[in-house]
PDB file of C-alpha atoms in Angstrom:
ATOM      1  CA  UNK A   1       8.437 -35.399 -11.965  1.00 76.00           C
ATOM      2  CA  UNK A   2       9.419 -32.292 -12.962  1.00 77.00           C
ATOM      3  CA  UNK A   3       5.557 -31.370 -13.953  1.00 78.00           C
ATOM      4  CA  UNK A   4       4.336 -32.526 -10.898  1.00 78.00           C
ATOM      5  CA  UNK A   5       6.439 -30.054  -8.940  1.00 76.00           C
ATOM      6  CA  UNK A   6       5.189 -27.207 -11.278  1.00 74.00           C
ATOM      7  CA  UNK A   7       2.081 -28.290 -10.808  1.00 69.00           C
ATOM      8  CA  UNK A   8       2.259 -28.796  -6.967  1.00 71.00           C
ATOM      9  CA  UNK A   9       3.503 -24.946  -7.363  1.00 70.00           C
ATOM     10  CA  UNK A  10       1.176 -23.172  -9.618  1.00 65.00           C
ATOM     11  CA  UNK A  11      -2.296 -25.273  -7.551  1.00 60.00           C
ATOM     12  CA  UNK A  12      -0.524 -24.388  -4.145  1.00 60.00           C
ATOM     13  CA  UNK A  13      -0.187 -20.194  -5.002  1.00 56.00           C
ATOM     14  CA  UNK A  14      -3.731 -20.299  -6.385  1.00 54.00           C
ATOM     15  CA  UNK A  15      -5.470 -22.155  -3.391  1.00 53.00           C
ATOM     16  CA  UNK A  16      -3.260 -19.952  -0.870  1.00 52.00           C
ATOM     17  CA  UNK A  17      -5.213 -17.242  -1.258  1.00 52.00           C
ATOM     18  CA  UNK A  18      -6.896 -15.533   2.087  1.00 58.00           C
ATOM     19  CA  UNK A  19      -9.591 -13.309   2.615  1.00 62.00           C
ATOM     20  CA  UNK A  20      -7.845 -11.005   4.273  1.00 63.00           C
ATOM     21  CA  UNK A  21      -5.504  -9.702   1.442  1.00 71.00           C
ATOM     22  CA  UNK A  22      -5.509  -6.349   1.516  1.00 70.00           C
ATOM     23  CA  UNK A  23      -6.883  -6.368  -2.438  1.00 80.00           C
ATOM     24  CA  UNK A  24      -9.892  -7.842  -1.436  1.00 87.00           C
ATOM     25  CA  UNK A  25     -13.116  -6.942   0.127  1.00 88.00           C
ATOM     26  CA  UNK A  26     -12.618  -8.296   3.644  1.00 89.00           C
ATOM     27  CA  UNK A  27     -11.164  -6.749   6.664  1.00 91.00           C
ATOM     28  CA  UNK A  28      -9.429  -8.072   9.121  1.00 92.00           C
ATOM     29  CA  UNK A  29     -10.915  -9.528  12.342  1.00 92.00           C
ATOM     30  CA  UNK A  30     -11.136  -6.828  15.192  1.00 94.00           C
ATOM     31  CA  UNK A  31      -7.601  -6.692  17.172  1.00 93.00           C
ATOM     32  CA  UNK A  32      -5.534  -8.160  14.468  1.00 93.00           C
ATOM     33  CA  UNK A  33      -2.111  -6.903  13.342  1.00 94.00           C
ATOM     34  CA  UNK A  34      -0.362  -7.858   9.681  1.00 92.00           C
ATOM     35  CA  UNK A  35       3.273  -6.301   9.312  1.00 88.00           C
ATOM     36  CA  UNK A  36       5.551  -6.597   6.667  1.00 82.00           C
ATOM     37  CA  UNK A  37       8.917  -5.185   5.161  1.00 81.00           C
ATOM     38  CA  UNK A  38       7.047  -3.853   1.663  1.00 81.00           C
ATOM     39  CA  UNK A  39       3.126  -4.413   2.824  1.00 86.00           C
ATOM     40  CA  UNK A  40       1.384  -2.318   4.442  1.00 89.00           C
ATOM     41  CA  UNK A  41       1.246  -2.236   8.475  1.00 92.00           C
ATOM     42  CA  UNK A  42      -2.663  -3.346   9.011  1.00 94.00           C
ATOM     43  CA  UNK A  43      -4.846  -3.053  12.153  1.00 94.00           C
ATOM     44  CA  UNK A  44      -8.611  -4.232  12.037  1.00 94.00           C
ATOM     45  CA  UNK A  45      -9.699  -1.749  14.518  1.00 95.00           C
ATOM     46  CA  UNK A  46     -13.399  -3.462  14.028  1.00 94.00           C
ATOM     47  CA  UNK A  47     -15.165  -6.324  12.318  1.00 92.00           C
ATOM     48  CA  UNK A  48     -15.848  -3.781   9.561  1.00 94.00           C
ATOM     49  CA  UNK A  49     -13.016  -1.369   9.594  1.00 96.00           C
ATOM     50  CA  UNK A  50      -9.437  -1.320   8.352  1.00 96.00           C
ATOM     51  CA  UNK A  51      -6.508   1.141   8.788  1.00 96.00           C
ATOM     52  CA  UNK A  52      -3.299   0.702   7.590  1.00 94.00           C
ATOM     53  CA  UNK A  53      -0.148   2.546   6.339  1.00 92.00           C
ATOM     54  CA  UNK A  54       3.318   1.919   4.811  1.00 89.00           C
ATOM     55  CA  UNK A  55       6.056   1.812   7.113  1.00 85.00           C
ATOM     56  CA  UNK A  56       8.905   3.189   4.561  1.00 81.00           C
ATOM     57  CA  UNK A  57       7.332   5.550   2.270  1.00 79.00           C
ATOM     58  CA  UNK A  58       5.993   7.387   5.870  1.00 78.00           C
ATOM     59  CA  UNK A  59       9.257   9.214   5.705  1.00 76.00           C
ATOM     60  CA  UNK A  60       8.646  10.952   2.205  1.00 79.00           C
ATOM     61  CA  UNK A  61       4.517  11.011   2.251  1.00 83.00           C
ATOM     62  CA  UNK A  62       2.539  10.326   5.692  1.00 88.00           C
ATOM     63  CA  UNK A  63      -0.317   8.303   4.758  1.00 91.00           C
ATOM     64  CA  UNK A  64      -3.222   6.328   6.412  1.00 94.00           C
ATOM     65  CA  UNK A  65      -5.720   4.273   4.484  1.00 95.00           C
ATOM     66  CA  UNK A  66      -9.099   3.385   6.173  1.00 96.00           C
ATOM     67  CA  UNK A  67     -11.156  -0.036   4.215  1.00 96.00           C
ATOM     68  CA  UNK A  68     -14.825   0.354   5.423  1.00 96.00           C
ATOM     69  CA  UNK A  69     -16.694  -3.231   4.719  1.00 94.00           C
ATOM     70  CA  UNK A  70     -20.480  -2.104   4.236  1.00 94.00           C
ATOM     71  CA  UNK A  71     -23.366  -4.751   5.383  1.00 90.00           C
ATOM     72  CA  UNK A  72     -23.359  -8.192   2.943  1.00 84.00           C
ATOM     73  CA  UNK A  73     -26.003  -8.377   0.631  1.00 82.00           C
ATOM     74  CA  UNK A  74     -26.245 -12.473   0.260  1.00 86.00           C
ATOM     75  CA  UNK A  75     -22.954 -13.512  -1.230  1.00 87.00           C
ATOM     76  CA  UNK A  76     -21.575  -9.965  -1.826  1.00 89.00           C
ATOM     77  CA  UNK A  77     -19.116  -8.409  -0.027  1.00 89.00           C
ATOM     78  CA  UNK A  78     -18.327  -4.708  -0.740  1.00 93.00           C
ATOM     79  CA  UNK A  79     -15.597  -2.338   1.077  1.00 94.00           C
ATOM     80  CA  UNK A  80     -14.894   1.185   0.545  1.00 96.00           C
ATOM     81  CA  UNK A  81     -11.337   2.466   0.518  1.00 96.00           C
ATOM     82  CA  UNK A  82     -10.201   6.037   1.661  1.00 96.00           C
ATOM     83  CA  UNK A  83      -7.083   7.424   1.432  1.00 95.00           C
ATOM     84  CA  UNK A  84      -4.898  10.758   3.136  1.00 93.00           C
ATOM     85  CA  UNK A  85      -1.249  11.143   1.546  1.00 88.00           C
ATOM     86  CA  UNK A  86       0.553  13.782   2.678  1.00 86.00           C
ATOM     87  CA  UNK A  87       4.180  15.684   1.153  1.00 81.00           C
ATOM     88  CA  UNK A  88       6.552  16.527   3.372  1.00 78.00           C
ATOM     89  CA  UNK A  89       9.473  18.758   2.506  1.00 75.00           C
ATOM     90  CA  UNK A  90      11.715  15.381   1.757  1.00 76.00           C
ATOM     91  CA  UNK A  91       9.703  14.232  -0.571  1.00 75.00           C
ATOM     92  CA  UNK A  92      10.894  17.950  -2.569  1.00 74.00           C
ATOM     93  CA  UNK A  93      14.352  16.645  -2.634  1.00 73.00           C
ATOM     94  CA  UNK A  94      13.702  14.090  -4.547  1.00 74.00           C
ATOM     95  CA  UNK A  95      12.480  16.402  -7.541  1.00 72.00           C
ATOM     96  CA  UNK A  96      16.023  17.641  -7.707  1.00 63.00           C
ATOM     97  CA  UNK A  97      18.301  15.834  -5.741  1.00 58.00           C
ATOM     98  CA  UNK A  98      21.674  15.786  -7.416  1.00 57.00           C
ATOM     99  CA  UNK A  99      21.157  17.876 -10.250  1.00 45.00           C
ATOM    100  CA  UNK A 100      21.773  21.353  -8.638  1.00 53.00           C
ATOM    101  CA  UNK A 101      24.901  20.272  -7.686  1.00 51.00           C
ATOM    102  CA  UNK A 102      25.969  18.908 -11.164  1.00 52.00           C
ATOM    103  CA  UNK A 103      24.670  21.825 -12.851  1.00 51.00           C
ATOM    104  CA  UNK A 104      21.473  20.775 -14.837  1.00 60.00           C
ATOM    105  CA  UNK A 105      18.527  21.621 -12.409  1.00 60.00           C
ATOM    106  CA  UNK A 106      16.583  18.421 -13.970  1.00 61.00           C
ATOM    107  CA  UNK A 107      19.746  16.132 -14.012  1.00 64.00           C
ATOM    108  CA  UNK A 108      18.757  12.649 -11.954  1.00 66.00           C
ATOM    109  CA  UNK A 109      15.870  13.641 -11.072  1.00 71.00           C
ATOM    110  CA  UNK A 110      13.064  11.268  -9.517  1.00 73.00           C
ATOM    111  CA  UNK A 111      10.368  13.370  -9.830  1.00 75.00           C
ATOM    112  CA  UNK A 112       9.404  15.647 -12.773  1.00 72.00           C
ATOM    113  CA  UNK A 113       9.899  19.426 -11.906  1.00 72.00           C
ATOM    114  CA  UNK A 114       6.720  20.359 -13.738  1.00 76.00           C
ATOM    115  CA  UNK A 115       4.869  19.202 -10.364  1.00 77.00           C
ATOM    116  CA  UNK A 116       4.415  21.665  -7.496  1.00 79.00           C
ATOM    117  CA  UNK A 117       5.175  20.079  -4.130  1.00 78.00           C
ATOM    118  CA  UNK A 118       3.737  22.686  -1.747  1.00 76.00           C
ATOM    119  CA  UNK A 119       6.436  22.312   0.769  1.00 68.00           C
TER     120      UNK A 119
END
């Protein structure tokens, strides 16, 4: 019994795959919207085109991501993905965010000093 649950499982995770993950090649059909908590916020502006962004890491680092989904060739499909990121002066904190204040300017630090935020 216990196998056949496992089984059930495993078959029902690898079957419950749709086309319109964002990790694949497809877009999503023209007027849909896909939200989530940790996914990205997803509009399919066209049969063809893609734009999403994250929701929480919009705070630190705007960002917009744009899939373009080029003409099929037979059984092919093939997308193009473009990126803009963005830092923003909160996204500096975080190089250094306690450490000043404890006295070692590296101390807890999420980022590594040695890159230059240009806010």
């Amino acid at each position: 019994m216990k196998k056949i649950i496992i089984l059930t499982i495993l078959f029902s995770q690898v079957f419950a795959q749709g086309e319109w993950l964002s990790g694949t090649a497809y877009t999503l059909p023209q007027g849909r919207w896909e939200y989530g908590l940790f996914q990205p916020v997803r509009w399919g502006q066209s049969e063809n085109r893609e734009i999403s962004f994250f929701k929480l890491s919009s705070l630190l680092m705007p960002n917009v991501t744009v899939k373009q989904r080029w003409p099929q060739k037979g059984e092919w499909t093939i997308s193009t993905v473009h990126s803009f990121y963005y830092p923003t002066p909160l996204l500096k904190k975080l190089q250094s965010p306690l450490g000043m204040d404890i006295g070692g300017p590296n101390m807890f630090a999420m980022i590594s000093p040695e890159f230059e935020i240009p806010h």
